[in-house]
Amino acid sequence: MSANVAAAAKAAPSPDDKSAISVKDMRKCFGDHEVLKGISLEAHKGDVISILGSSGSGKSTMLRCINLLETPDSGEVRVDGELIKMKQSRDGHQAPADMRQVERIRANLAMVFQSFNLWSHMTVLENLVAAPTHVLKRPRAECLEQAEALLKRVGIWERRNYYPPHMSGGQQQRAAIARALAMNPKVMLFDEPTSALDPELVGEVLRVMRSLAEEGRTMLVVTHEMSFARDVSSKVMFLHKGEVDSLGEPKEMFARPPTQQFGQFIANFNK
Amino acid sequence: MDYNFYLSTMWSVLKALPLTLEIWFFGIAFGLVIATGLTWLRASGSKFGEYFTRAYVFVFRGSPLLVQLYLVYFGLSQFDFVRHSPILWPILRDPMYCTIVAMALNTAAYESEIFRGALRAVPVGQIEAAKAFGMSAFTRFRIVALPIALRLALPAYSTEIILMTKATALASVVTIMEMMGTAQKIQHDTFRPIEVLTCAGVIYLLLNLSIARLFAWVEYLLSPHLRPPPEQSQQIKPVPEVL
Ligand SMILES: Nc1ncnc2c1ncn2[C@@H]1O[C@H](COP(=O)(O)OP(=O)(O)O)[C@@H](O)[C@H]1O
Ligand SMILES: [Mg+2]
């Protein structure tokens, strides 16, 4: 009987088994400034969604509302079918109802930041081991082994004992991606991972991201790399002034821009 | 020059070094405990915490340690409840304990400001990364904020510790025969202030030199990430010699 209950409980909250992230009507204001005006998004397992939009259109805010680095004012976020529970706080805004749940979900949503945000007082290897040992409580030896394998994969194993300030931007970002992978995340969130890099270092990071896409990882990628959006991602989402302006197949979108805004946006990049 | 007088004075003052170190050690140890509490109170975000810590810092940083010492030693014993308290009285009638209490209260004000500044200087991005990886508030603090803040606080903290070493000399005004008290007694007995004060000064200097070196060494150990990377440092300049 208990098995049935467990199975039912597991099946119940998930409206769609394939759904990795589902966002419904998400809104967010900073003061008077409405930054997200009702965003919805479905990411299935294995989807690589490129999120495009000009600066200030709300891309980072959207990503940060998904893992609750920012608290959305309203709307629903489901990760792997599980609804992030929110409560109404006294000042009328929403707040996470259960920080434990938020932390558990965050552990499944590894994030890669524009400015890397590696922990500067730890070596690369320690950066990779910190979260798996302290959050997932996995044995240290096992984490170390995995960390070394991941560093080999992103090509910076030789730098495993370096501190982040001693590495180039491209190496730091690859270390940050390896740190995210070390959590075995269900979904990876990238916020402009190549925007802080010198042009000649962009390629090495994009290569790693491409290989992740090819092995079927679910990724939400805020980026200005049009080639990545067009050739690697399975969907493109274009945000304009806090709204989803258009969403679709990358080849379609780039060949026949569905809206004037998006047409202008990519025209600016092709100049 | 009367070397024998210098030597005997040195020796007499040195014999009081353990007492000086005792005041110093307990003063900074209790001070650290109070400072930690104040920092926590300030960071907790409560209005009470903020006003209390600001008032505390205002009072203990704003008035001379000598005044605070006199007030603790002579002032508190004026209150009946202090004299009749089984806990407070044994502490506050003893000049040694009074010195430690005054020093701890005083240094805590400075240290809490140092710690507050250091915690605020921890890069937000590194805290956010810890959040984004699912670390709880406590783990974030322990793994990321605290180690970074400690490194940031160390230089200012070591300065405060050195100030406290010198402040132990104030204990002499409440009859404690630590190094300064001992030196003053010799001076009184011999009427040779220059030689005696020189001896005391040299010992304080050497003491502070070792403390400064100790902190420099700890700082060095804790901040490999702020030095040039391993293989470059051999080409550019050798690893700085410490100790
Ligand atoms: N913490 C914040 N406080 C106030 N305004 C913010 C904050 N974060 C972002 N904004 C504003 O929200 C808008 C969208 O920002 P962001 O999501 O970072 O855009 P994007 O990543 O698309 O460039 C911008 O106008 C920005 O100034
Ligand atoms: Mg952004």
Coordinates of C-alpha atoms and ligand atoms in Angstrom, one line a residue:
Chain A
M1 CA 0.0 0.0 0.0
S2 CA 2.7 2.4 1.0
A3 CA 4.3 1.8 -2.4
N4 CA 1.1 2.9 -4.1
V5 CA 0.8 6.0 -2.0
A6 CA 4.4 6.9 -2.8
A7 CA 3.8 6.2 -6.5
A8 CA 0.7 8.3 -6.5
A9 CA 2.4 11.1 -4.6
K10 CA 5.2 11.1 -7.1
A11 CA 2.8 11.1 -10.1
A12 CA 0.4 13.6 -8.7
P13 CA 2.2 16.9 -8.9
S14 CA 3.6 16.3 -12.3
P15 CA 1.2 17.4 -15.0
D16 CA 3.7 16.3 -17.7
D17 CA 6.4 13.8 -17.2
K18 CA 8.6 15.4 -19.8
S19 CA 8.5 18.8 -18.2
A20 CA 11.8 20.0 -16.7
I21 CA 10.8 23.6 -16.0
S22 CA 7.5 25.1 -16.3
V23 CA 6.9 28.8 -15.6
K24 CA 3.4 30.3 -15.7
D25 CA 2.6 34.0 -15.8
M26 CA 5.6 35.1 -13.9
R27 CA 5.7 38.8 -12.9
K28 CA 8.3 40.8 -11.1
C29 CA 8.6 44.5 -10.3
F30 CA 11.6 46.4 -8.9
G31 CA 9.8 49.3 -7.2
D32 CA 7.6 50.9 -9.9
H33 CA 9.5 49.3 -12.7
E34 CA 7.7 46.2 -14.0
V35 CA 10.6 44.0 -15.3
L36 CA 8.7 40.8 -16.0
K37 CA 5.1 41.2 -17.3
G38 CA 3.7 37.7 -17.2
I39 CA 6.3 35.3 -18.6
S40 CA 5.4 31.7 -19.4
L41 CA 7.9 29.0 -20.4
E42 CA 7.9 25.2 -20.9
A43 CA 11.2 23.4 -21.0
H44 CA 11.1 19.7 -21.6
K45 CA 13.8 17.3 -20.6
G46 CA 16.6 17.6 -23.1
D47 CA 15.6 21.1 -24.3
V48 CA 18.2 23.7 -24.9
I49 CA 16.4 27.0 -24.8
S50 CA 18.3 30.1 -25.8
I51 CA 16.9 33.2 -24.3
L52 CA 17.6 36.3 -26.4
G53 CA 16.7 39.9 -25.8
S54 CA 18.3 43.3 -25.6
S55 CA 20.0 44.5 -22.4
G56 CA 17.4 45.3 -19.8
S57 CA 14.7 43.2 -21.3
G58 CA 14.5 41.0 -18.1
K59 CA 16.5 37.9 -19.2
S60 CA 18.6 37.7 -16.0
T61 CA 15.7 38.5 -13.8
M62 CA 13.7 35.7 -15.4
L63 CA 16.5 33.2 -14.8
R64 CA 17.0 34.4 -11.3
C65 CA 13.3 34.1 -10.5
I66 CA 13.4 30.5 -11.5
N67 CA 15.9 29.5 -8.9
L68 CA 14.6 32.2 -6.5
L69 CA 17.7 34.3 -6.4
E70 CA 14.9 36.9 -6.9
T71 CA 11.4 36.3 -5.6
P72 CA 8.8 36.6 -8.3
D73 CA 5.8 38.8 -7.4
S74 CA 3.4 36.3 -8.8
G75 CA 3.3 33.2 -11.0
E76 CA 4.2 29.6 -10.7
V77 CA 7.5 27.8 -11.1
R78 CA 7.6 24.0 -11.4
V79 CA 10.9 22.2 -11.6
D80 CA 10.6 18.6 -12.7
G81 CA 6.9 18.8 -12.0
E82 CA 7.3 20.0 -8.4
L83 CA 5.7 23.4 -7.7
I84 CA 7.8 25.8 -5.7
K85 CA 5.6 26.7 -2.8
M86 CA 5.1 30.4 -2.1
K87 CA 3.3 32.2 0.7
Q88 CA 1.8 35.6 0.9
S89 CA 4.0 37.8 3.2
R90 CA 2.6 40.6 5.3
D91 CA 3.6 43.4 2.8
G92 CA 1.5 41.7 0.2
H93 CA 4.4 40.2 -1.7
Q94 CA 5.2 36.6 -2.2
A95 CA 7.9 34.8 -0.3
P96 CA 9.1 31.2 -0.5
A97 CA 7.0 29.1 1.9
D98 CA 9.7 26.5 2.6
M99 CA 13.3 27.4 2.3
R100 CA 14.3 23.7 2.5
Q101 CA 12.3 23.0 -0.6
V102 CA 13.9 26.0 -2.3
E103 CA 17.4 24.7 -1.4
R104 CA 16.6 21.2 -2.6
I105 CA 15.3 22.5 -5.9
R106 CA 18.3 24.9 -6.3
A107 CA 20.6 21.9 -5.9
N108 CA 19.0 20.5 -9.1
L109 CA 19.3 23.8 -11.0
A110 CA 23.0 24.6 -11.2
M111 CA 23.7 28.1 -12.4
V112 CA 26.6 29.5 -14.4
F113 CA 27.1 33.2 -14.0
Q114 CA 28.3 35.9 -16.4
S115 CA 31.1 36.8 -13.9
F116 CA 31.8 33.2 -13.0
N117 CA 31.5 33.7 -9.2
L118 CA 33.9 31.0 -8.3
W119 CA 34.7 31.0 -4.6
S120 CA 38.0 32.9 -4.7
H121 CA 39.5 31.4 -1.5
M122 CA 39.2 27.8 -2.8
T123 CA 41.2 26.0 -5.4
V124 CA 39.4 24.9 -8.5
L125 CA 39.1 21.4 -7.1
E126 CA 37.7 22.6 -3.8
N127 CA 35.2 24.7 -5.8
L128 CA 34.0 21.6 -7.5
V129 CA 33.7 19.6 -4.3
A130 CA 32.2 22.2 -2.0
A131 CA 28.6 22.0 -3.0
P132 CA 28.3 18.2 -3.6
T133 CA 29.8 17.4 -0.2
H134 CA 28.0 20.1 1.8
V135 CA 24.6 20.2 0.0
L136 CA 24.2 16.7 -1.4
K137 CA 26.3 15.1 1.5
R138 CA 28.1 12.9 -0.9
P139 CA 31.4 11.3 0.3
R140 CA 34.3 13.5 -0.3
A141 CA 36.5 10.9 -2.0
E142 CA 33.8 10.2 -4.6
C143 CA 33.3 13.9 -5.2
L144 CA 37.0 14.4 -5.7
E145 CA 37.1 11.6 -8.3
Q146 CA 34.2 13.1 -10.2
A147 CA 35.6 16.6 -10.0
E148 CA 38.9 15.5 -11.6
A149 CA 37.0 13.7 -14.3
L150 CA 34.9 16.8 -15.0
L151 CA 38.0 19.1 -15.0
K152 CA 39.6 16.7 -17.6
R153 CA 36.4 17.0 -19.6
V154 CA 36.5 20.8 -19.7
G155 CA 40.2 20.7 -20.3
I156 CA 41.6 22.4 -17.2
W157 CA 42.6 19.4 -15.1
E158 CA 46.2 20.8 -15.0
R159 CA 44.9 23.8 -13.2
R160 CA 43.0 21.9 -10.6
N161 CA 45.1 23.3 -7.7
Y162 CA 45.0 26.9 -9.0
Y163 CA 43.0 29.6 -7.3
P164 CA 40.4 31.3 -9.6
P165 CA 42.2 34.7 -9.7
H166 CA 45.1 32.9 -11.3
M167 CA 43.3 31.7 -14.3
S168 CA 42.0 33.3 -17.5
G169 CA 38.4 34.2 -17.9
G170 CA 37.8 31.3 -20.2
Q171 CA 39.4 28.8 -17.8
Q172 CA 37.4 30.3 -14.9
Q173 CA 34.1 29.9 -16.8
R174 CA 35.0 26.3 -17.7
A175 CA 35.7 25.7 -14.1
A176 CA 32.3 27.2 -13.2
I177 CA 30.6 24.9 -15.7
A178 CA 32.4 21.9 -14.2
R179 CA 31.3 23.1 -10.8
A180 CA 27.7 23.2 -12.0
L181 CA 28.1 19.7 -13.5
A182 CA 29.4 18.3 -10.3
M183 CA 25.9 18.7 -8.8
N184 CA 24.5 16.4 -11.5
P185 CA 21.8 19.0 -12.1
K186 CA 18.5 18.3 -13.8
V187 CA 18.6 21.7 -15.5
M188 CA 21.5 24.1 -16.1
L189 CA 20.9 27.8 -16.1
F190 CA 23.4 30.0 -17.9
D191 CA 23.3 33.8 -17.6
E192 CA 25.4 35.2 -20.4
P193 CA 28.3 32.8 -19.8
T194 CA 30.5 34.3 -22.5
S195 CA 29.7 38.0 -22.2
A196 CA 32.5 38.8 -19.7
L197 CA 35.2 37.0 -21.8
D198 CA 37.7 38.3 -24.3
P199 CA 36.6 37.4 -27.8
E200 CA 39.4 34.8 -28.3
L201 CA 38.3 33.0 -25.1
V202 CA 34.6 32.7 -26.1
G203 CA 35.1 29.7 -28.3
E204 CA 36.5 27.4 -25.6
V205 CA 33.5 28.0 -23.4
L206 CA 31.0 27.6 -26.2
R207 CA 32.6 24.3 -27.2
V208 CA 32.0 22.9 -23.7
M209 CA 28.4 24.2 -23.8
R210 CA 27.8 22.6 -27.2
S211 CA 29.0 19.3 -25.9
L212 CA 26.6 19.5 -23.0
A213 CA 23.8 20.2 -25.4
E214 CA 24.8 17.2 -27.5
E215 CA 24.7 14.8 -24.6
G216 CA 21.0 15.8 -24.0
R217 CA 21.2 18.1 -21.0
T218 CA 18.4 20.5 -20.3
M219 CA 19.7 24.0 -20.5
L220 CA 18.3 27.5 -20.3
V221 CA 20.9 29.8 -21.8
V222 CA 20.7 33.6 -21.8
T223 CA 23.2 34.5 -24.5
H224 CA 24.2 37.0 -27.2
E225 CA 25.9 34.3 -29.2
M226 CA 23.6 34.1 -32.2
S227 CA 25.5 31.1 -33.7
F228 CA 24.9 29.1 -30.5
A229 CA 21.2 30.1 -30.4
R230 CA 20.7 29.2 -34.1
D231 CA 22.8 26.0 -34.4
V232 CA 22.8 24.4 -30.9
S233 CA 19.5 25.3 -29.2
S234 CA 16.3 23.4 -29.7
K235 CA 14.2 26.5 -29.0
V236 CA 14.7 30.2 -29.0
M237 CA 12.8 32.6 -26.8
F238 CA 13.0 36.3 -27.4
L239 CA 12.2 38.6 -24.6
H240 CA 11.2 42.2 -25.3
K241 CA 10.5 44.7 -22.4
G242 CA 9.6 42.0 -20.0
E243 CA 7.3 39.9 -22.3
V244 CA 7.8 36.9 -24.4
D245 CA 7.9 38.5 -27.8
S246 CA 8.4 35.3 -29.7
L247 CA 9.3 31.7 -29.2
G248 CA 10.0 28.9 -31.6
E249 CA 12.3 26.7 -33.6
P250 CA 15.7 28.4 -34.0
K251 CA 16.0 27.7 -37.8
E252 CA 12.5 29.0 -38.4
M253 CA 12.9 32.0 -36.2
F254 CA 16.1 33.1 -37.8
A255 CA 15.0 32.4 -41.3
R256 CA 11.6 34.1 -40.9
P257 CA 11.5 36.4 -37.9
P258 CA 8.0 36.1 -36.5
T259 CA 7.9 39.7 -35.2
Q260 CA 9.3 43.0 -36.3
Q261 CA 11.1 43.3 -32.9
F262 CA 13.0 40.1 -33.3
G263 CA 13.8 40.9 -36.9
Q264 CA 15.3 44.1 -35.8
F265 CA 17.2 42.4 -33.0
I266 CA 18.9 39.9 -35.2
A267 CA 19.5 42.5 -37.9
N268 CA 21.5 44.5 -35.3
F269 CA 23.7 41.5 -34.8
N270 CA 24.3 40.8 -38.5
K271 CA 25.5 44.4 -39.1
Chain B
M1 CA 76.5 53.1 30.5
D2 CA 75.4 51.0 33.4
Y3 CA 74.8 47.7 31.7
N4 CA 74.1 45.9 34.9
F5 CA 71.3 48.2 35.7
Y6 CA 69.8 47.7 32.3
L7 CA 70.1 44.0 32.6
S8 CA 68.6 43.8 36.0
T9 CA 65.7 46.1 35.0
M10 CA 65.1 44.1 31.9
W11 CA 64.9 41.0 33.9
S12 CA 62.6 42.5 36.5
V13 CA 60.2 43.8 33.8
L14 CA 60.4 40.5 31.9
K15 CA 59.3 38.7 35.0
A16 CA 56.0 40.6 34.7
L17 CA 55.5 39.6 31.1
P18 CA 53.3 36.6 32.0
L19 CA 50.9 38.8 33.8
T20 CA 50.8 41.2 30.9
L21 CA 50.1 38.3 28.6
E22 CA 47.4 37.0 30.8
I23 CA 45.5 40.3 30.8
W24 CA 46.1 40.6 27.0
F25 CA 45.0 37.1 26.3
F26 CA 41.8 37.1 28.3
G27 CA 41.0 40.7 27.3
I28 CA 41.1 39.8 23.6
A29 CA 39.5 36.4 24.1
F30 CA 36.4 37.8 25.9
G31 CA 36.5 40.7 23.5
L32 CA 36.3 38.4 20.6
V33 CA 33.3 36.6 22.1
I34 CA 31.5 39.9 22.7
A35 CA 32.4 41.2 19.3
T36 CA 31.0 38.0 17.7
G37 CA 27.8 38.5 19.5
L38 CA 27.6 42.2 18.5
T39 CA 28.4 41.4 14.9
W40 CA 25.7 38.7 14.8
L41 CA 23.2 41.1 16.4
R42 CA 24.0 43.8 13.9
A43 CA 23.7 41.4 11.0
S44 CA 20.5 39.9 12.2
G45 CA 18.6 42.8 10.7
S46 CA 16.5 43.6 13.7
K47 CA 15.9 47.2 14.6
F48 CA 16.8 46.6 18.2
G49 CA 20.0 44.9 17.2
E50 CA 21.0 47.8 15.0
Y51 CA 20.3 50.5 17.6
F52 CA 21.9 48.5 20.4
T53 CA 25.1 47.8 18.6
R54 CA 25.3 51.4 17.3
A55 CA 24.9 52.7 20.8
Y56 CA 27.5 50.3 22.1
V57 CA 30.1 51.2 19.5
F58 CA 29.3 54.9 20.1
V59 CA 30.0 54.6 23.8
F60 CA 33.0 52.2 23.9
R61 CA 34.7 53.6 20.9
G62 CA 34.0 57.2 21.7
S63 CA 35.5 57.3 25.3
P64 CA 39.0 56.6 26.5
L65 CA 39.8 53.1 27.7
L66 CA 41.3 54.7 30.8
V67 CA 37.9 56.3 31.6
Q68 CA 36.2 53.0 31.0
L69 CA 38.7 51.2 33.3
Y70 CA 38.2 53.7 36.1
L71 CA 34.4 53.5 35.7
V72 CA 34.5 49.7 35.9
Y73 CA 36.9 49.5 38.8
F74 CA 35.8 52.5 41.0
G75 CA 32.4 53.3 39.5
L76 CA 30.5 50.0 39.5
S77 CA 31.4 49.2 43.1
Q78 CA 29.3 52.3 44.1
F79 CA 26.2 50.3 43.3
D80 CA 24.7 48.2 46.2
F81 CA 23.4 45.6 43.8
V82 CA 26.9 45.1 42.5
R83 CA 28.4 44.7 45.9
H84 CA 25.7 42.3 47.0
S85 CA 25.8 40.2 43.8
P86 CA 27.4 36.9 44.4
I87 CA 28.6 36.8 40.7
L88 CA 29.5 40.4 40.0
W89 CA 31.2 41.4 43.2
P90 CA 34.0 38.7 43.1
I91 CA 34.8 39.9 39.6
L92 CA 34.5 43.6 40.0
R93 CA 36.4 44.0 43.3
D94 CA 39.5 42.4 41.7
P95 CA 41.5 45.0 39.6
M96 CA 42.8 42.2 37.4
Y97 CA 39.3 41.1 36.4
C98 CA 38.3 44.7 36.0
T99 CA 41.0 45.4 33.6
I100 CA 40.1 42.4 31.5
V101 CA 36.4 43.4 31.6
A102 CA 37.2 47.0 30.5
M103 CA 39.6 45.8 27.7
A104 CA 37.1 43.2 26.4
L105 CA 34.2 45.7 26.3
N106 CA 36.4 48.2 24.6
T107 CA 38.0 46.1 22.0
A108 CA 34.7 44.4 21.2
A109 CA 33.4 47.8 19.9
Y110 CA 36.3 48.1 17.5
E111 CA 36.3 44.5 16.4
S112 CA 32.6 44.4 15.8
E113 CA 33.0 47.3 13.4
I114 CA 35.9 45.5 11.7
F115 CA 33.9 42.3 11.3
R116 CA 30.8 44.2 10.0
G117 CA 32.9 45.9 7.4
A118 CA 34.5 42.6 6.4
L119 CA 31.2 40.8 6.0
R120 CA 29.8 43.5 3.9
A121 CA 32.9 43.4 1.7
V122 CA 32.4 39.7 0.7
P123 CA 31.6 39.8 -3.0
V124 CA 27.8 39.4 -3.5
G125 CA 28.4 37.1 -6.5
Q126 CA 30.1 34.5 -4.4
I127 CA 27.3 34.4 -1.9
E128 CA 24.8 34.2 -4.7
A129 CA 26.7 31.2 -6.2
A130 CA 26.4 29.5 -2.8
K131 CA 22.7 30.2 -2.8
A132 CA 22.2 29.0 -6.3
F133 CA 23.9 25.7 -5.5
G134 CA 21.4 25.1 -2.7
M135 CA 23.5 25.8 0.3
S136 CA 21.5 26.7 3.4
A137 CA 22.1 30.1 5.1
F138 CA 24.3 28.5 7.7
T139 CA 26.4 26.6 5.2
R140 CA 26.8 29.7 3.0
F141 CA 28.1 31.5 6.0
R142 CA 30.4 28.8 7.1
I143 CA 31.8 27.8 3.7
V144 CA 31.8 31.1 1.9
A145 CA 31.1 34.3 3.8
L146 CA 33.1 33.6 7.0
P147 CA 36.3 32.4 5.3
I148 CA 36.4 35.4 3.0
A149 CA 35.4 37.9 5.7
L150 CA 38.1 36.5 8.1
R151 CA 40.7 37.1 5.5
L152 CA 39.5 40.6 4.8
A153 CA 39.3 41.4 8.5
L154 CA 42.7 40.0 9.4
P155 CA 44.9 43.1 8.8
A156 CA 42.6 45.5 10.7
Y157 CA 42.2 42.8 13.4
S158 CA 45.9 42.5 13.9
T159 CA 46.2 46.2 14.3
E160 CA 43.5 46.1 17.0
I161 CA 45.3 43.3 18.8
I162 CA 48.5 45.3 18.8
L163 CA 46.6 48.3 20.2
M164 CA 45.4 46.0 23.0
T165 CA 48.9 44.9 23.8
K166 CA 49.8 48.5 24.5
A167 CA 46.5 49.0 26.4
T168 CA 47.5 46.4 28.9
A169 CA 49.9 49.0 30.3
L170 CA 46.8 50.8 31.7
A171 CA 46.4 48.0 34.2
S172 CA 49.2 49.7 36.2
V173 CA 46.8 52.5 37.2
V174 CA 44.6 50.0 39.1
T175 CA 47.5 48.6 41.0
I176 CA 48.4 45.6 38.8
M177 CA 52.1 44.9 38.7
E178 CA 52.3 43.9 35.1
M179 CA 55.2 45.1 33.0
M180 CA 54.3 48.8 33.2
G181 CA 53.4 48.7 36.9
T182 CA 56.7 46.9 37.6
A183 CA 58.7 49.5 35.5
Q184 CA 57.1 52.3 37.4
K185 CA 57.9 50.8 40.7
I186 CA 61.6 50.5 39.7
Q187 CA 61.6 54.0 38.5
H188 CA 60.2 55.2 41.8
D189 CA 62.8 53.3 43.7
T190 CA 65.8 54.3 41.6
F191 CA 64.9 57.7 40.1
R192 CA 66.3 56.5 36.8
P193 CA 63.2 57.0 34.5
I194 CA 65.1 57.0 31.1
E195 CA 66.8 53.6 31.6
V196 CA 63.7 52.0 33.1
L197 CA 61.2 53.2 30.5
T198 CA 63.6 52.3 27.7
C199 CA 63.7 48.8 29.0
A200 CA 60.0 48.6 29.2
G201 CA 59.6 50.2 25.7
V202 CA 62.0 47.7 24.1
I203 CA 60.1 44.7 25.6
Y204 CA 56.7 46.1 24.3
L205 CA 58.3 46.7 20.9
L206 CA 59.6 43.1 20.7
L207 CA 56.3 41.7 21.9
N208 CA 54.4 43.6 19.2
L209 CA 56.9 42.7 16.6
S210 CA 56.3 39.0 17.3
I211 CA 52.6 39.5 17.2
A212 CA 52.7 41.4 13.9
R213 CA 54.9 38.7 12.4
L214 CA 52.6 36.0 13.6
F215 CA 49.6 37.7 12.0
A216 CA 51.6 38.4 8.8
W217 CA 52.4 34.7 8.7
V218 CA 48.7 33.7 9.2
E219 CA 47.7 36.1 6.5
Y220 CA 50.3 34.7 4.2
L221 CA 49.0 31.1 4.8
L222 CA 45.4 32.1 4.2
S223 CA 45.8 34.1 1.0
P224 CA 47.6 32.1 -1.7
H225 CA 44.9 33.3 -4.0
L226 CA 46.0 36.9 -3.6
R227 CA 49.6 36.2 -4.6
P228 CA 50.9 35.6 -8.1
P229 CA 50.2 32.0 -9.3
P230 CA 52.8 29.3 -8.5
E231 CA 54.9 29.1 -11.6
Q232 CA 54.9 32.8 -12.4
S233 CA 56.0 33.8 -8.9
Q234 CA 59.3 32.1 -9.5
Q235 CA 59.9 34.1 -12.5
I236 CA 58.6 37.5 -11.3
K237 CA 59.6 37.5 -7.7
P238 CA 60.3 35.0 -5.0
V239 CA 57.7 34.1 -2.4
P240 CA 58.0 36.8 0.3
E241 CA 59.9 35.7 3.3
V242 CA 57.9 35.6 6.4
L243 CA 59.1 35.0 10.0
Ligands
LIG1 N1 18.0 44.2 -8.1 C1 17.5 45.1 -8.9 N2 16.9 46.2 -8.5 C2 16.3 47.1 -9.3 N3 16.3 47.0 -10.6 C3 16.8 45.9 -11.1 C4 17.4 44.9 -10.4 N4 17.8 43.9 -11.2 C5 17.5 44.3 -12.4 N5 16.8 45.5 -12.4 C6 16.3 46.2 -13.6 O1 15.5 45.3 -14.3 C7 15.6 45.4 -15.7 C8 15.9 44.1 -16.3 O2 17.2 43.7 -15.8 P1 17.9 42.3 -16.2 O3 16.9 41.2 -15.9 O4 19.2 42.2 -15.6 O5 18.0 42.5 -17.8 P2 18.9 41.7 -18.8 O6 19.5 40.5 -18.1 O7 17.9 41.3 -19.9 O8 19.9 42.7 -19.4 C9 16.7 46.4 -15.9 O9 16.1 47.7 -16.2 C10 17.4 46.5 -14.6 O10 17.8 47.9 -14.3
MG2 MG 21.5 40.1 -17.7

